[in-house]
Amino acid sequence: QVQLVESGGGLVQAGGSLRLSCAASGGLISIRAMGWYRQAPGKQRELVAVITGAVRTNYADSVKGRFTISRENGKDTVYLQMNSLKPEDTAVYYCNVRTIARDYWGQGTQVTVSS
């Protein structure tokens, strides 16, 4: 069965950096897009960044210039490089993989930014 394994979350001070990773496993799937979402307490889940194909990307306005999304070999793994982190970036971050058949979600990884 397809599973998404996330890593890289944790506690960091404001201005620091983290890199999140998400690896899809469990069989060959046809990936159309990969992305990261986040949800803070009391807030709606929001799109952070998405990548389609190999190079086309979109970012939330709040993270432009600070976060970078990328794909490993264009299929298996997606990364989110997070620089200049702010306390308002604190949230549970979820990996999303869209295939021609359905969407898959990771379990979420906690990112906490202290001031």
Coordinates of C-alpha atoms in Angstrom, one line a residue:
Q1 CA 0.0 0.0 0.0
V2 CA 1.2 3.5 -0.7
Q3 CA 2.5 5.4 2.3
L4 CA 4.0 8.9 2.7
V5 CA 6.9 9.1 5.2
E6 CA 7.6 12.6 6.5
S7 CA 10.7 13.8 8.4
G8 CA 12.5 17.0 9.3
G9 CA 10.0 18.7 11.6
G10 CA 11.0 20.0 15.0
L11 CA 11.7 23.0 17.2
V12 CA 13.8 25.9 15.8
Q13 CA 14.4 29.5 16.9
A14 CA 13.1 32.4 14.8
G15 CA 15.4 33.1 11.8
G16 CA 16.5 29.5 11.7
S17 CA 16.0 26.8 9.0
L18 CA 14.5 23.4 8.6
R19 CA 14.1 21.0 5.7
L20 CA 11.1 18.8 5.5
S21 CA 11.0 15.7 3.4
C22 CA 8.3 13.3 2.2
A23 CA 8.9 10.0 0.5
A24 CA 6.2 8.0 -1.3
S25 CA 6.5 4.3 -1.2
G26 CA 4.5 1.1 -1.7
G27 CA 4.4 0.8 -5.4
L28 CA 4.7 2.7 -8.7
I29 CA 2.2 5.5 -9.0
S30 CA 1.7 8.3 -11.6
I31 CA 2.4 11.5 -9.7
R32 CA 0.9 14.7 -11.1
A33 CA 1.7 17.1 -8.3
M34 CA 3.3 17.1 -4.9
G35 CA 2.9 19.8 -2.2
W36 CA 2.9 20.9 1.4
Y37 CA 0.0 22.2 3.5
R38 CA 0.0 23.4 7.0
Q39 CA -2.6 23.9 9.8
A40 CA -2.2 26.0 12.9
P41 CA -4.5 25.7 15.9
G42 CA -7.8 27.5 15.2
K43 CA -7.0 28.1 11.6
Q44 CA -7.9 26.5 8.2
R45 CA -5.5 24.2 6.5
E46 CA -3.7 26.2 3.8
L47 CA -1.5 25.5 0.8
V48 CA 2.1 26.3 1.5
A49 CA 3.8 25.2 -1.7
V50 CA 3.2 22.9 -4.7
I51 CA 5.3 21.6 -7.5
T52 CA 4.0 20.1 -10.8
G53 CA 6.2 18.4 -13.3
A54 CA 9.8 19.1 -12.6
V55 CA 10.1 22.8 -12.2
R56 CA 6.7 24.6 -12.0
T57 CA 6.0 25.9 -8.5
N58 CA 3.5 28.0 -6.5
Y59 CA 3.9 29.4 -3.1
A60 CA 1.7 31.1 -0.5
D61 CA 2.4 34.8 -0.4
S62 CA 3.4 34.5 3.3
V63 CA 6.3 32.2 2.4
K64 CA 7.6 33.5 -0.9
G65 CA 11.3 34.2 -0.8
R66 CA 11.8 32.1 2.3
F67 CA 10.6 28.6 1.4
T68 CA 11.6 26.4 -1.6
I69 CA 9.9 23.2 -2.8
S70 CA 11.7 20.7 -4.9
R71 CA 11.3 17.1 -6.1
E72 CA 13.8 14.2 -6.1
N73 CA 13.8 12.5 -9.5
G74 CA 10.5 14.1 -10.3
K75 CA 8.5 11.3 -8.6
D76 CA 9.4 9.8 -5.3
T77 CA 10.3 12.5 -2.8
V78 CA 9.4 16.1 -2.2
Y79 CA 11.3 18.6 0.0
L80 CA 10.5 21.9 1.6
Q81 CA 13.4 24.0 2.5
M82 CA 12.3 26.5 5.1
N83 CA 14.5 29.5 5.8
S84 CA 14.1 32.7 7.9
L85 CA 11.5 30.9 9.9
K86 CA 9.0 33.1 11.9
P87 CA 6.8 32.2 14.9
E88 CA 3.7 32.4 12.6
D89 CA 5.1 29.5 10.6
T90 CA 4.3 27.3 13.6
A91 CA 1.9 24.6 12.5
V92 CA 1.5 20.9 11.6
Y93 CA 2.8 20.5 8.1
Y94 CA 1.2 17.8 5.8
C95 CA 2.6 16.3 2.7
N96 CA 0.3 15.8 -0.2
V97 CA 0.8 13.7 -3.4
R98 CA -1.7 13.9 -6.2
T99 CA -1.8 11.0 -8.7
I100 CA -4.1 10.4 -11.7
A101 CA -6.2 8.1 -9.4
R102 CA -6.4 9.9 -6.0
D103 CA -4.7 12.1 -3.5
Y104 CA -2.5 10.8 -0.7
W105 CA -1.7 12.6 2.6
G106 CA 1.0 12.2 5.2
Q107 CA 0.3 12.0 8.9
G108 CA 1.7 15.5 9.5
T109 CA 4.9 16.8 11.2
Q110 CA 5.0 19.5 13.8
V111 CA 7.1 22.6 13.2
T112 CA 7.5 25.0 16.1
V113 CA 9.3 28.3 15.8
S114 CA 10.2 30.1 19.0
S115 CA 11.0 33.7 19.4

